[in-house]
Each structure stands twice: as structure tokens, then as C-alpha cells.
């Protein structure tokens, strides 16, 4: 009887300890919010790495590591796209000359990341053309997550921008002194008669003529904020569409120091892997430009992981950290949380992890000697998260491994400039692939279609369903992946109604060759 009582007391004590531990995990975020806060600099990934994520697809990983790639497979996957019968036609358009008198000044305030802001700049030029107005160099808002204060002139070559478009619209770097009061701070402190705050998403040209032109005629200036995605993709005059293409593919180039760093990275990626990295040593002449490389946009930062509402294998601590982050940023507005992880994956709505995109690349026919450049912000989960990818592709680099601290000094700590470097390298790679759809994926899809360059679009639904199959063997997985991606490597896709001209530039930006 006494023994039973002791056992009961021990069991009770264990339960109390377990309950106390669970309660502690729940209340810690309330007492120590900095541990979970999305903008914290102190302990950015403390909770997410209590249980470092390990490989989830060991059966496939073993098969991939043992796989031998044939010469034919290797040649096929690296072969450039054939001529598909389309060429850029922005230069062939007859664009009306710039009118002698402007109707006033247009200001736009652009939020989002680099790629979203880039599309906004293109739309701003188009709106200025529609209204026969003078465009003020767009103002880039500070991103609330990355806290980057970089301006247009920090990222883009403003003189080149104005020169390329000088026959299309009038552009000024700053407002004349009579309008110097029209600043971002001015519009942030009250309702102003010169601000347009209600521009609908994907507004028509007529909407601007009916709602913004009267303001220009009355005040000589109109400030549009917010502006992102505020111009539609359909039912616009051909010359306006061609102008957007000209801005995106010709007028917007990065500042010289970003291009120089990008060229350095490309040069080192094309050289022998044994060449010294992160130095200014000359690359041997017989090694220069001889190799090929892939750019992989991982898109696996904490912001993305939390918004996806998927399980990435980091255990209870990671789930708790992501849930807290999601609540702070989106206040419960992530609708995907109503689905289970399996349901989300069956629908192809979970970003591929670094391990999964590595297995996909291996199945497509890339061998372990492939040079891989990671274009992404800090990977959520750290080195543990990308260890399986590194096993598959040991010749894996990023900005930090390829360039010295001195070479990176002008862009370090500035999210937009770092993204611009990745964008530039992605423009010049042999093959680009993104682990999940997003603005970078869409921008590169458009640019590389315009240049007829190879871009692999992962089949998210099929890939996710294959990864859910815990008994699938490597040969079956490889066959399924290869079969599903035969026509997802840059083949021409015509833009459908409502689709973005920046993602699908054919036929608006390109002409068929006869």
C-alpha cells in the first residue's frame, strides 16, 4: 500500500513538472518578448535552434548521394534554351514625343522589398505618361521588417534612368522649391488635399485621368500613397505597355558599385572552385569565365516560414517561435493556419526546404560538382537547415564566402542593396531556380524570358506530394521529378489576362520573329 502511494506521489510530481514546463514555454514570450520579436537583434534565432532541424528525407538523401549522373543527362540539363521565335521590341515602338508642357508633378511612395518597389517604379513612369505629368524620383519606404533606409539613388543609377526615358516623360530628382513642403512627413501627419490615398489595386488608365488629373490641374502636384500594384495589366494602350517594359528591362540598372560586386561574384563562380575567394587576387586567364553555375533563391527566412503556416521539422520550440512571430506581425490574419501541414503540402502551398530543393536539383540531373550560388536573406534555422543541401552540393557559395569584407562594405547590413547584388548575379547565371514563388521568382522569370535564358519553375504541388510519400524510392522520385519539369525550364508562356507584364513579358514586351 505504501509502495502504491509512493508511486502515485512520484507520478503526480512528474505530471506537475511536465505541466510547469509547458506553462513556462507559453508564458516566456510574454515576459521576454525580445526572444521572439521579429525585429530583435539580441537573440534572432534562439528558440528556433533549440532543436536543430535535421534531414527529413533520409531515404531520398541516401539515394541522391549515391546517384551517378550520365554525360548525356549533364549535357541536357545545362544546354541553353533554343531560339523560341521572340525578340524584345521596346526599341521598335513608335512612342509619342514628350509634350512641351507638363500638367504637374507626380510623387509616389513605394513600400515592399526591392522587387515590389521595382515594379512600382515601372508603373509610376507609366502613370506619369498617362497623365502627361513630370515624375519625381520615387520615394522608397522603410521596410518594417528589414529596416533598410536605402533610397532610389542608393540602388539604381538615376542618371541612366533619366537619360533612357528622356524622350518619353519628364523626370526630376527633386521638386522645385515652391513644392518643397510636399514630403513624406507632411503626408504622414494628416489628411492633405494633394494626396491620393484611395487608388484601387490594378486601377485603369481612365481611373487616373478621372481622379488624379483634376488634382494636378488644381494644385500642380499629386502624391499617391500607397502606390504598389496601383496600375492594371490589361486594357492599356500598347505604347504604355511598351514603356513599362522599357523601364523594367532598360532604364532600371543598379548603381556602379553593385554591378562591380556582382561582376566579381559572377567571375569567381565561373572560375575554378580552388581559386582564392574573398580576395582581390587576379583569376588565372585560363580559368576565367569557363565554368557554369546555378543561382538558387532559397527564400527561406523567418518571415516566409511564419507566413506559410507550414511545419519545417524544427520541433515544438520552432512551432512556438513561428506562432508568436506570426501573431506579432499579422495578428492572426494568416488564413492558411486553418489547414493542417499535410493539407497545405498537398496543395503545394509550403515552400520547399533547402533539403527538398537540393533533392529536386539532384533529381533533375545536377551532379555534386555543380557550382551553386545561394541568393537569399539569412536562412531560418542557420547552418543546420542547409546541411543536407551542402552535402548534395558541396561547391555552394554566397556573397559572404565569395567576396571579402572590404568588397562587401558598401552593401553590408542593407537588405535592399544585398538583394540587388543577388538580383544582378541571378541575371547572369546559366540557370535560375527559386525554392518557392515570390517577387524575386516572378522578377527573374520575366527578365530571363525577355533574354531567353533558362529558368526552372518547380512544380510545387507534385514535389510536395512526393515528399509526403515516406516510402518512395530514389529512382521513382527522380523519374517523377524529371517528367514533371520537362516543360518548366524557360519555355515560352504567353501572358494571360490579369497576369503581370513583369513576370510574363510575352507578347506585350516582345515581337515574334518572322
CSV table of C-alpha atoms in Angstrom, one decimal:
chain,number,residue,atom,x,y,z
A,1,UNK,CA,0.0,0.0,0.0
A,2,UNK,CA,2.8,2.3,1.0
A,3,UNK,CA,4.6,1.5,-2.3
A,4,UNK,CA,1.5,2.4,-4.3
A,5,UNK,CA,1.2,5.7,-2.5
A,6,UNK,CA,4.9,6.5,-3.3
A,7,UNK,CA,4.3,5.6,-7.0
A,8,UNK,CA,1.2,7.8,-7.0
A,9,UNK,CA,3.2,10.7,-5.5
A,10,UNK,CA,6.0,10.3,-8.0
A,11,UNK,CA,3.6,10.2,-10.9
A,12,UNK,CA,1.8,13.3,-9.6
A,13,UNK,CA,5.1,15.1,-9.2
A,14,UNK,CA,6.2,14.2,-12.8
A,15,UNK,CA,2.9,15.5,-14.2
A,16,UNK,CA,3.3,18.7,-12.2
A,17,UNK,CA,6.8,19.2,-13.6
A,18,UNK,CA,5.6,18.5,-17.2
A,19,UNK,CA,2.7,21.0,-16.8
A,20,UNK,CA,5.0,23.6,-15.3
A,21,UNK,CA,7.4,23.1,-18.3
A,22,UNK,CA,4.6,23.6,-20.8
A,23,UNK,CA,3.4,26.6,-19.0
A,24,UNK,CA,6.9,28.1,-18.9
A,25,UNK,CA,7.1,27.7,-22.7
A,26,UNK,CA,3.8,29.5,-23.1
A,27,UNK,CA,4.5,32.4,-20.7
A,28,UNK,CA,8.2,33.1,-21.5
A,29,UNK,CA,7.3,35.0,-24.7
A,30,UNK,CA,5.1,37.4,-22.6
A,31,UNK,CA,7.9,38.1,-20.1
A,32,UNK,CA,10.8,38.1,-22.6
A,33,UNK,CA,9.3,39.3,-25.9
A,34,UNK,CA,12.7,40.1,-27.3
A,35,UNK,CA,13.4,36.4,-27.6
A,36,UNK,CA,10.6,36.2,-30.2
A,37,UNK,CA,10.3,39.7,-31.6
A,38,UNK,CA,10.8,39.8,-35.3
A,39,UNK,CA,13.0,42.8,-35.2
A,40,UNK,CA,15.2,41.8,-32.4
A,41,UNK,CA,19.0,41.9,-32.8
A,42,UNK,CA,19.8,40.2,-29.5
A,43,UNK,CA,18.7,36.6,-29.9
A,44,UNK,CA,17.4,36.3,-33.5
A,45,UNK,CA,17.0,32.5,-33.7
A,46,UNK,CA,17.5,31.3,-30.2
A,47,UNK,CA,14.2,29.3,-29.9
A,48,UNK,CA,14.3,28.1,-33.5
A,49,UNK,CA,17.5,26.2,-32.9
A,50,UNK,CA,16.8,24.5,-29.5
A,51,UNK,CA,16.1,21.5,-31.7
A,52,UNK,CA,18.3,22.0,-34.8
A,53,UNK,CA,16.4,20.8,-37.8
A,54,UNK,CA,17.8,17.6,-39.3
A,55,UNK,CA,17.3,15.9,-42.6
A,56,UNK,CA,13.7,14.7,-43.0
A,57,UNK,CA,14.0,12.6,-46.2
A,58,UNK,CA,16.9,10.3,-45.4
A,59,UNK,CA,15.8,7.6,-47.8
A,60,UNK,CA,15.9,10.0,-50.7
A,61,UNK,CA,19.0,11.7,-49.5
A,62,UNK,CA,20.9,8.4,-49.4
A,63,UNK,CA,19.7,7.7,-53.0
A,64,UNK,CA,20.7,11.1,-54.2
A,65,UNK,CA,24.2,10.9,-52.7
A,66,UNK,CA,24.8,7.6,-54.5
A,67,UNK,CA,23.4,8.7,-57.8
A,68,UNK,CA,25.7,8.8,-60.8
A,69,UNK,CA,24.9,11.4,-63.5
A,70,UNK,CA,25.5,10.4,-67.1
A,71,UNK,CA,27.2,12.7,-69.5
A,72,UNK,CA,24.0,13.0,-71.6
A,73,UNK,CA,22.0,14.0,-68.5
A,74,UNK,CA,24.6,16.6,-67.6
A,75,UNK,CA,24.7,18.0,-71.2
A,76,UNK,CA,20.9,18.1,-71.4
A,77,UNK,CA,20.3,20.0,-68.2
A,78,UNK,CA,23.0,22.6,-68.9
A,79,UNK,CA,22.0,23.1,-72.6
A,80,UNK,CA,20.8,26.7,-73.3
A,81,UNK,CA,17.3,27.3,-74.5
A,82,UNK,CA,16.9,27.2,-78.3
A,83,UNK,CA,15.6,30.3,-80.1
A,84,UNK,CA,11.9,30.4,-79.4
A,85,UNK,CA,11.0,33.0,-82.1
A,86,UNK,CA,10.5,36.0,-79.9
A,87,UNK,CA,12.7,39.2,-79.5
A,88,UNK,CA,12.5,42.3,-77.4
A,89,UNK,CA,10.6,45.0,-79.3
A,90,UNK,CA,10.6,48.1,-77.0
A,91,UNK,CA,13.0,49.8,-79.3
A,92,UNK,CA,10.9,49.2,-82.4
A,93,UNK,CA,7.9,51.1,-80.9
A,94,UNK,CA,6.9,54.5,-82.1
A,95,UNK,CA,6.3,56.4,-78.9
A,96,UNK,CA,4.8,59.8,-79.0
A,97,UNK,CA,7.3,62.5,-78.2
A,98,UNK,CA,7.3,64.2,-74.9
A,99,UNK,CA,4.9,67.2,-74.7
A,100,UNK,CA,6.3,70.6,-74.3
A,101,UNK,CA,4.3,71.4,-71.2
A,102,UNK,CA,3.8,69.1,-68.2
A,103,UNK,CA,0.5,69.2,-66.3
A,104,UNK,CA,2.2,69.0,-62.9
A,105,UNK,CA,4.3,66.7,-60.6
A,106,UNK,CA,3.6,63.1,-59.6
A,107,UNK,CA,5.1,61.7,-56.4
A,108,UNK,CA,4.7,58.1,-55.5
A,109,UNK,CA,5.7,56.3,-52.2
A,110,UNK,CA,6.6,52.7,-52.6
A,111,UNK,CA,6.6,50.0,-49.9
A,112,UNK,CA,7.7,46.4,-50.0
A,113,UNK,CA,11.0,44.8,-50.9
A,114,UNK,CA,13.3,45.5,-53.8
A,115,UNK,CA,11.3,43.6,-56.4
A,116,UNK,CA,8.0,45.1,-55.4
A,117,UNK,CA,9.5,48.6,-55.5
A,118,UNK,CA,11.0,47.9,-58.9
A,119,UNK,CA,7.5,47.1,-60.3
A,120,UNK,CA,6.1,50.2,-58.6
A,121,UNK,CA,8.7,52.4,-60.3
A,122,UNK,CA,7.8,51.0,-63.7
A,123,UNK,CA,4.1,51.7,-63.0
A,124,UNK,CA,4.9,55.2,-61.8
A,125,UNK,CA,6.6,56.0,-65.1
A,126,UNK,CA,3.5,54.7,-67.0
A,127,UNK,CA,1.1,56.7,-64.8
A,128,UNK,CA,3.2,59.9,-65.4
A,129,UNK,CA,3.0,59.2,-69.1
A,130,UNK,CA,-0.8,58.7,-69.0
A,131,UNK,CA,-1.3,62.0,-67.2
A,132,UNK,CA,1.3,63.9,-69.1
A,133,UNK,CA,3.0,64.8,-65.8
A,134,UNK,CA,6.5,65.2,-64.5
A,135,UNK,CA,7.6,62.2,-62.3
A,136,UNK,CA,9.6,62.9,-59.2
A,137,UNK,CA,12.2,60.2,-58.5
A,138,UNK,CA,10.1,57.7,-56.4
A,139,UNK,CA,10.4,57.6,-52.6
A,140,UNK,CA,11.2,54.1,-51.2
A,141,UNK,CA,9.6,53.5,-47.9
A,142,UNK,CA,11.5,51.9,-45.0
A,143,UNK,CA,10.6,48.2,-44.8
A,144,UNK,CA,9.3,47.4,-41.3
A,145,UNK,CA,11.0,44.0,-41.2
A,146,UNK,CA,14.4,44.8,-42.7
A,147,UNK,CA,14.6,48.4,-41.5
A,148,UNK,CA,16.5,49.4,-44.7
A,149,UNK,CA,16.6,53.2,-45.4
A,150,UNK,CA,18.1,52.8,-48.9
A,151,UNK,CA,16.8,55.4,-51.4
A,152,UNK,CA,16.3,55.1,-55.1
A,153,UNK,CA,19.7,56.7,-55.8
A,154,UNK,CA,21.4,54.2,-53.4
A,155,UNK,CA,20.1,51.3,-55.5
A,156,UNK,CA,19.6,52.5,-59.1
A,157,UNK,CA,21.7,54.6,-61.5
A,158,UNK,CA,19.4,57.7,-61.5
A,159,UNK,CA,21.3,59.4,-64.4
A,160,UNK,CA,20.9,56.4,-66.6
A,161,UNK,CA,17.2,56.1,-65.6
A,162,UNK,CA,16.5,59.7,-66.6
A,163,UNK,CA,18.6,59.5,-69.8
A,164,UNK,CA,16.9,56.4,-71.1
A,165,UNK,CA,13.5,57.8,-70.6
A,166,UNK,CA,14.2,61.4,-71.6
A,167,UNK,CA,12.2,61.2,-74.8
A,168,UNK,CA,9.2,59.5,-73.0
A,169,UNK,CA,8.5,61.6,-69.9
A,170,UNK,CA,9.9,64.4,-67.9
A,171,UNK,CA,11.7,63.2,-64.7
A,172,UNK,CA,13.2,65.4,-61.9
A,173,UNK,CA,15.3,64.3,-58.9
A,174,UNK,CA,13.7,66.8,-56.6
A,175,UNK,CA,10.7,69.1,-56.5
A,176,UNK,CA,11.2,72.8,-57.2
A,177,UNK,CA,11.3,75.0,-54.1
A,178,UNK,CA,7.7,76.1,-54.5
A,179,UNK,CA,6.6,72.5,-53.7
A,180,UNK,CA,9.3,71.7,-51.1
A,181,UNK,CA,6.6,71.2,-48.5
A,182,UNK,CA,5.4,68.1,-50.2
A,183,UNK,CA,7.3,65.5,-48.2
A,184,UNK,CA,6.6,62.0,-46.8
A,185,UNK,CA,6.4,63.5,-43.3
A,186,UNK,CA,3.9,66.1,-44.5
A,187,UNK,CA,1.6,63.4,-45.7
A,188,UNK,CA,2.0,61.3,-42.6
A,189,UNK,CA,0.7,63.9,-40.2
A,190,UNK,CA,-2.8,64.5,-41.5
A,191,UNK,CA,-5.3,64.5,-44.4
A,192,UNK,CA,-3.9,66.5,-47.3
A,193,UNK,CA,-5.7,67.8,-50.4
A,194,UNK,CA,-2.8,66.8,-52.6
A,195,UNK,CA,-2.6,63.1,-51.5
A,196,UNK,CA,-4.3,60.3,-53.3
A,197,UNK,CA,-4.9,57.6,-50.7
A,198,UNK,CA,-7.6,55.6,-52.4
A,199,UNK,CA,-6.1,54.4,-55.7
A,200,UNK,CA,-7.6,50.9,-56.2
A,201,UNK,CA,-5.4,47.9,-56.8
A,202,UNK,CA,-4.8,47.4,-60.6
A,203,UNK,CA,-6.5,50.7,-61.4
A,204,UNK,CA,-7.2,51.5,-65.1
A,205,UNK,CA,-5.7,54.4,-67.1
A,206,UNK,CA,-9.2,56.1,-67.0
A,207,UNK,CA,-9.2,56.0,-63.2
A,208,UNK,CA,-6.1,58.1,-63.2
A,209,UNK,CA,-7.5,60.5,-65.8
A,210,UNK,CA,-10.7,60.9,-63.8
A,211,UNK,CA,-9.3,61.1,-60.2
A,212,UNK,CA,-5.7,62.3,-60.4
A,213,UNK,CA,-5.7,64.7,-63.3
A,214,UNK,CA,-8.2,67.1,-61.7
A,215,UNK,CA,-5.8,67.3,-58.7
A,216,UNK,CA,-2.9,68.1,-60.9
A,217,UNK,CA,-4.9,70.8,-62.6
A,218,UNK,CA,-5.9,72.3,-59.3
A,219,UNK,CA,-2.7,72.0,-57.3
A,220,UNK,CA,0.1,71.3,-59.8
A,221,UNK,CA,1.1,68.3,-57.8
A,222,UNK,CA,-0.3,64.9,-56.7
A,223,UNK,CA,1.2,62.4,-54.2
A,224,UNK,CA,0.0,58.8,-54.5
A,225,UNK,CA,0.5,56.7,-51.4
A,226,UNK,CA,0.2,53.8,-51.2
A,227,UNK,CA,1.1,53.1,-54.8
A,228,UNK,CA,2.3,49.5,-55.1
A,229,UNK,CA,0.2,47.4,-57.6
A,230,UNK,CA,-1.9,50.5,-58.4
A,231,UNK,CA,-1.9,50.1,-62.2
A,232,UNK,CA,-3.7,47.3,-64.1
A,233,UNK,CA,-2.1,45.0,-66.6
A,234,UNK,CA,-4.9,44.9,-69.2
A,235,UNK,CA,-6.7,47.4,-71.5
A,236,UNK,CA,-3.9,49.8,-71.6
A,237,UNK,CA,-2.5,51.5,-74.8
A,238,UNK,CA,0.3,49.5,-76.5
A,239,UNK,CA,2.7,52.4,-76.1
A,240,UNK,CA,2.1,52.4,-72.3
A,241,UNK,CA,2.8,48.7,-72.0
A,242,UNK,CA,6.0,49.1,-74.1
A,243,UNK,CA,7.1,51.9,-71.9
A,244,UNK,CA,6.7,49.8,-68.8
A,245,UNK,CA,8.9,47.1,-70.5
A,246,UNK,CA,11.5,49.8,-71.4
A,247,UNK,CA,11.7,50.9,-67.8
A,248,UNK,CA,12.0,47.4,-66.4
A,249,UNK,CA,14.5,46.0,-68.9
A,250,UNK,CA,16.5,49.0,-69.9
A,251,UNK,CA,16.1,52.1,-67.7
A,252,UNK,CA,16.5,50.4,-64.3
A,253,UNK,CA,20.1,49.4,-63.8
A,254,UNK,CA,21.9,49.2,-60.5
A,255,UNK,CA,24.5,51.7,-59.3
A,256,UNK,CA,28.1,51.0,-60.4
A,257,UNK,CA,29.4,49.6,-57.1
A,258,UNK,CA,26.6,47.0,-57.1
A,259,UNK,CA,27.4,46.0,-60.7
A,260,UNK,CA,31.1,45.8,-59.8
A,261,UNK,CA,30.5,43.5,-56.9
A,262,UNK,CA,28.0,41.4,-59.0
A,263,UNK,CA,30.6,41.0,-61.8
A,264,UNK,CA,33.2,39.9,-59.2
A,265,UNK,CA,30.9,37.3,-57.9
A,266,UNK,CA,30.0,36.0,-61.3
A,267,UNK,CA,33.6,35.9,-62.4
A,268,UNK,CA,34.5,33.8,-59.3
A,269,UNK,CA,31.6,31.5,-59.8
A,270,UNK,CA,32.7,30.8,-63.3
A,271,UNK,CA,36.3,30.2,-62.2
A,272,UNK,CA,37.8,27.1,-60.7
A,273,UNK,CA,36.5,26.4,-57.2
A,274,UNK,CA,40.1,26.3,-56.0
A,275,UNK,CA,40.7,29.9,-56.9
A,276,UNK,CA,41.2,32.1,-53.8
A,277,UNK,CA,37.8,33.5,-52.6
A,278,UNK,CA,37.2,36.8,-51.0
A,279,UNK,CA,40.4,38.4,-52.2
A,280,UNK,CA,41.3,40.8,-55.0
A,281,UNK,CA,43.8,38.3,-56.4
A,282,UNK,CA,43.6,38.0,-60.2
A,283,UNK,CA,41.9,34.9,-61.6
A,284,UNK,CA,44.1,32.9,-63.8
A,285,UNK,CA,43.5,33.6,-67.5
A,286,UNK,CA,42.8,30.0,-68.4
A,287,UNK,CA,40.2,29.8,-65.7
A,288,UNK,CA,38.3,33.0,-66.5
A,289,UNK,CA,34.7,32.5,-67.5
A,290,UNK,CA,35.0,28.8,-68.3
A,291,UNK,CA,32.5,27.3,-65.8
A,292,UNK,CA,28.8,27.3,-65.4
A,293,UNK,CA,26.7,27.9,-62.2
A,294,UNK,CA,23.2,27.9,-60.8
A,295,UNK,CA,21.6,30.6,-58.7
A,296,UNK,CA,19.2,29.2,-56.1
A,297,UNK,CA,16.9,31.6,-54.5
A,298,UNK,CA,16.1,29.8,-51.2
A,299,UNK,CA,13.5,32.3,-49.9
A,300,UNK,CA,13.7,30.6,-46.5
A,301,UNK,CA,13.8,33.4,-44.0
A,302,UNK,CA,11.8,33.6,-40.8
A,303,UNK,CA,9.2,35.9,-42.3
A,304,UNK,CA,8.4,33.4,-45.1
A,305,UNK,CA,8.4,30.4,-42.7
A,306,UNK,CA,5.9,32.1,-40.4
A,307,UNK,CA,3.6,33.3,-43.1
A,308,UNK,CA,3.4,29.9,-44.8
A,309,UNK,CA,2.0,28.3,-41.6
A,310,UNK,CA,3.8,25.0,-42.5
A,311,UNK,CA,5.8,22.7,-40.3
A,312,UNK,CA,9.5,22.6,-41.2
A,313,UNK,CA,10.8,20.0,-38.8
A,314,UNK,CA,12.2,22.2,-36.1
A,315,UNK,CA,10.1,20.7,-33.3
A,316,UNK,CA,7.8,22.3,-30.7
A,317,UNK,CA,10.2,25.2,-30.0
A,318,UNK,CA,10.2,26.2,-33.7
A,319,UNK,CA,6.4,26.0,-33.9
A,320,UNK,CA,6.1,28.2,-30.8
A,321,UNK,CA,8.5,30.8,-32.2
A,322,UNK,CA,6.8,30.9,-35.6
A,323,UNK,CA,3.4,31.1,-34.0
A,324,UNK,CA,4.5,34.0,-31.8
A,325,UNK,CA,6.1,35.8,-34.7
A,326,UNK,CA,3.0,35.3,-36.9
A,327,UNK,CA,0.8,36.8,-34.2
A,328,UNK,CA,3.1,39.9,-33.8
A,329,UNK,CA,3.3,40.6,-37.5
A,330,UNK,CA,-0.1,39.6,-38.9
A,331,UNK,CA,-2.3,39.5,-35.7
A,332,UNK,CA,-3.9,36.2,-36.7
A,333,UNK,CA,-4.5,37.1,-40.4
A,334,UNK,CA,-2.6,34.2,-41.8
A,335,UNK,CA,-5.6,32.3,-43.2
A,336,UNK,CA,-3.5,29.2,-44.1
A,337,UNK,CA,-3.3,28.3,-40.4
A,338,UNK,CA,-6.8,26.8,-40.7
A,339,UNK,CA,-5.3,23.9,-42.7
A,340,UNK,CA,-3.1,21.1,-41.4
A,341,UNK,CA,0.5,20.8,-42.6
A,342,UNK,CA,-0.4,17.8,-44.7
A,343,UNK,CA,-3.3,19.7,-46.4
A,344,UNK,CA,-1.0,22.7,-47.2
A,345,UNK,CA,1.6,20.4,-48.6
A,346,UNK,CA,-0.9,18.5,-50.8
A,347,UNK,CA,-1.9,21.9,-52.2
A,348,UNK,CA,1.7,22.9,-52.9
A,349,UNK,CA,1.4,25.9,-50.6
A,350,UNK,CA,4.5,25.1,-48.5
A,351,UNK,CA,7.9,26.5,-49.6
A,352,UNK,CA,10.4,23.8,-50.4
A,353,UNK,CA,13.1,23.5,-47.6
A,354,UNK,CA,16.8,23.7,-48.6
A,355,UNK,CA,16.9,19.9,-48.3
A,356,UNK,CA,13.9,19.5,-50.6
A,357,UNK,CA,15.1,21.9,-53.3
A,358,UNK,CA,18.5,20.2,-53.2
A,359,UNK,CA,16.9,16.8,-53.8
A,360,UNK,CA,14.9,18.3,-56.6
A,361,UNK,CA,18.0,19.7,-58.3
A,362,UNK,CA,19.8,16.4,-57.9
A,363,UNK,CA,16.8,14.5,-59.5
A,364,UNK,CA,16.9,16.9,-62.4
A,365,UNK,CA,20.4,15.8,-63.2
A,366,UNK,CA,22.8,18.2,-61.5
A,367,UNK,CA,25.9,16.5,-60.0
A,368,UNK,CA,27.9,17.2,-56.9
A,369,UNK,CA,30.4,19.3,-58.9
A,370,UNK,CA,27.8,21.9,-59.7
A,371,UNK,CA,28.6,25.4,-58.6
A,372,UNK,CA,25.6,26.7,-56.6
A,373,UNK,CA,25.1,30.3,-55.5
A,374,UNK,CA,22.6,31.0,-52.7
A,375,UNK,CA,20.6,34.2,-53.3
A,376,UNK,CA,18.6,34.8,-50.2
A,377,UNK,CA,18.4,36.6,-46.9
A,378,UNK,CA,19.6,34.9,-43.8
A,379,UNK,CA,18.3,31.2,-43.8
A,380,UNK,CA,15.9,30.5,-41.0
A,381,UNK,CA,17.4,27.7,-38.9
A,382,UNK,CA,21.0,28.6,-39.7
A,383,UNK,CA,23.7,26.2,-41.0
A,384,UNK,CA,21.7,23.2,-39.6
A,385,UNK,CA,18.9,24.0,-42.0
A,386,UNK,CA,21.2,23.8,-45.1
A,387,UNK,CA,23.5,21.0,-44.1
A,388,UNK,CA,21.7,18.4,-46.3
A,389,UNK,CA,21.8,20.8,-49.3
A,390,UNK,CA,25.5,21.3,-48.6
A,391,UNK,CA,26.1,17.5,-48.6
A,392,UNK,CA,24.4,17.3,-52.0
A,393,UNK,CA,26.2,20.3,-53.5
A,394,UNK,CA,29.5,21.0,-51.6
A,395,UNK,CA,30.5,23.7,-54.1
A,396,UNK,CA,27.9,26.1,-52.6
A,397,UNK,CA,28.6,29.8,-52.1
A,398,UNK,CA,27.0,33.1,-51.3
A,399,UNK,CA,28.1,36.7,-51.1
A,400,UNK,CA,30.0,36.2,-47.9
A,401,UNK,CA,32.0,33.2,-49.0
A,402,UNK,CA,32.9,34.7,-52.4
A,403,UNK,CA,33.7,38.3,-51.5
A,404,UNK,CA,35.8,39.9,-48.8
A,405,UNK,CA,34.5,42.1,-46.0
A,406,UNK,CA,36.1,45.1,-47.8
A,407,UNK,CA,34.4,44.2,-51.1
A,408,UNK,CA,31.0,43.9,-49.4
A,409,UNK,CA,31.4,47.0,-47.2
A,410,UNK,CA,29.2,49.3,-49.3
A,411,UNK,CA,26.2,46.8,-49.2
A,412,UNK,CA,26.6,45.1,-45.9
A,413,UNK,CA,23.7,45.5,-43.5
A,414,UNK,CA,21.4,47.0,-46.2
A,415,UNK,CA,18.8,44.5,-47.2
A,416,UNK,CA,17.9,46.2,-50.5
A,417,UNK,CA,21.5,46.5,-51.7
A,418,UNK,CA,22.2,42.9,-50.7
A,419,UNK,CA,19.1,41.9,-52.7
A,420,UNK,CA,20.2,44.0,-55.6
A,421,UNK,CA,23.5,42.1,-55.7
A,422,UNK,CA,21.7,38.8,-55.7
A,423,UNK,CA,19.4,40.1,-58.5
A,424,UNK,CA,22.4,41.1,-60.6
A,425,UNK,CA,24.1,37.7,-60.2
A,426,UNK,CA,20.7,36.0,-61.0
A,427,UNK,CA,20.6,38.0,-64.2
A,428,UNK,CA,23.9,36.5,-65.3
A,429,UNK,CA,23.6,32.9,-64.2
A,430,UNK,CA,23.2,29.9,-66.6
A,431,UNK,CA,20.2,28.6,-64.7
A,432,UNK,CA,18.0,30.2,-62.1
A,433,UNK,CA,15.6,28.4,-59.7
A,434,UNK,CA,13.6,29.5,-56.8
A,435,UNK,CA,12.5,27.3,-53.9
A,436,UNK,CA,9.1,28.9,-53.9
A,437,UNK,CA,7.1,31.5,-55.8
A,438,UNK,CA,7.5,35.1,-54.8
A,439,UNK,CA,8.5,38.5,-56.1
A,440,UNK,CA,12.1,37.5,-56.8
A,441,UNK,CA,11.0,34.4,-58.6
A,442,UNK,CA,8.5,36.5,-60.6
A,443,UNK,CA,11.0,39.2,-61.5
A,444,UNK,CA,13.6,36.7,-62.7
A,445,UNK,CA,11.0,34.7,-64.6
A,446,UNK,CA,10.2,37.8,-66.5
A,447,UNK,CA,13.8,39.0,-67.1
A,448,UNK,CA,15.1,35.7,-68.2
A,449,UNK,CA,12.1,35.1,-70.5
A,450,UNK,CA,12.9,38.5,-72.1
A,451,UNK,CA,16.5,37.3,-72.6
A,452,UNK,CA,15.6,33.7,-73.5
A,453,UNK,CA,17.6,32.3,-70.6
A,454,UNK,CA,16.9,29.0,-68.7
A,455,UNK,CA,14.8,29.3,-65.6
A,456,UNK,CA,13.4,26.2,-63.8
A,457,UNK,CA,10.0,26.6,-62.2
A,458,UNK,CA,9.5,23.9,-59.5
A,459,UNK,CA,6.2,22.1,-59.7
A,460,UNK,CA,5.2,22.8,-56.1
A,461,UNK,CA,2.1,20.5,-56.0
A,462,UNK,CA,3.8,17.4,-57.4
A,463,UNK,CA,7.1,18.0,-55.5
A,464,UNK,CA,5.3,18.5,-52.1
A,465,UNK,CA,3.2,15.3,-52.6
A,466,UNK,CA,6.3,13.3,-53.5
A,467,UNK,CA,8.0,14.5,-50.3
A,468,UNK,CA,5.0,13.4,-48.3
A,469,UNK,CA,5.4,9.9,-49.5
A,470,UNK,CA,7.7,8.3,-46.9
A,471,UNK,CA,8.2,5.0,-48.8
A,472,UNK,CA,9.1,6.4,-52.2
A,473,UNK,CA,12.5,5.2,-53.6
A,474,UNK,CA,15.0,7.4,-55.3
A,475,UNK,CA,14.5,6.0,-58.9
A,476,UNK,CA,10.7,6.6,-58.8
A,477,UNK,CA,11.2,10.1,-57.3
A,478,UNK,CA,13.8,11.0,-59.9
A,479,UNK,CA,11.6,9.8,-62.8
A,480,UNK,CA,8.6,11.8,-61.5
A,481,UNK,CA,10.6,15.0,-61.0
A,482,UNK,CA,12.2,14.8,-64.4
A,483,UNK,CA,9.0,14.0,-66.2
A,484,UNK,CA,7.2,16.9,-64.4
A,485,UNK,CA,9.8,19.5,-65.3
A,486,UNK,CA,10.5,18.9,-69.0
A,487,UNK,CA,8.4,21.9,-70.0
A,488,UNK,CA,9.2,24.1,-66.9
A,489,UNK,CA,12.7,25.3,-67.9
A,490,UNK,CA,12.0,28.6,-69.6
A,491,UNK,CA,9.8,27.6,-72.5
A,492,UNK,CA,7.6,30.5,-73.8
A,493,UNK,CA,4.5,31.3,-71.8
A,494,UNK,CA,2.1,33.9,-73.1
A,495,UNK,CA,0.7,36.3,-70.6
A,496,UNK,CA,-2.9,35.6,-69.7
A,497,UNK,CA,-5.5,38.2,-68.6
A,498,UNK,CA,-4.7,39.9,-65.3
A,499,UNK,CA,-1.2,38.3,-65.1
A,500,UNK,CA,1.8,40.6,-64.5
A,501,UNK,CA,3.6,42.0,-67.5
A,502,UNK,CA,6.8,41.9,-65.4
A,503,UNK,CA,6.5,38.1,-65.0
A,504,UNK,CA,5.2,37.3,-68.4
A,505,UNK,CA,6.6,39.8,-70.9
A,506,UNK,CA,5.3,38.0,-74.0
A,507,UNK,CA,3.6,39.3,-76.0
A,508,UNK,CA,3.4,42.9,-74.6
A,509,UNK,CA,7.2,43.5,-74.5
A,510,UNK,CA,8.3,41.1,-77.3
A,511,UNK,CA,7.7,40.7,-81.0
A,512,UNK,CA,7.6,37.4,-83.0
A,513,UNK,CA,10.4,36.9,-85.4
A,514,UNK,CA,9.3,36.2,-89.0
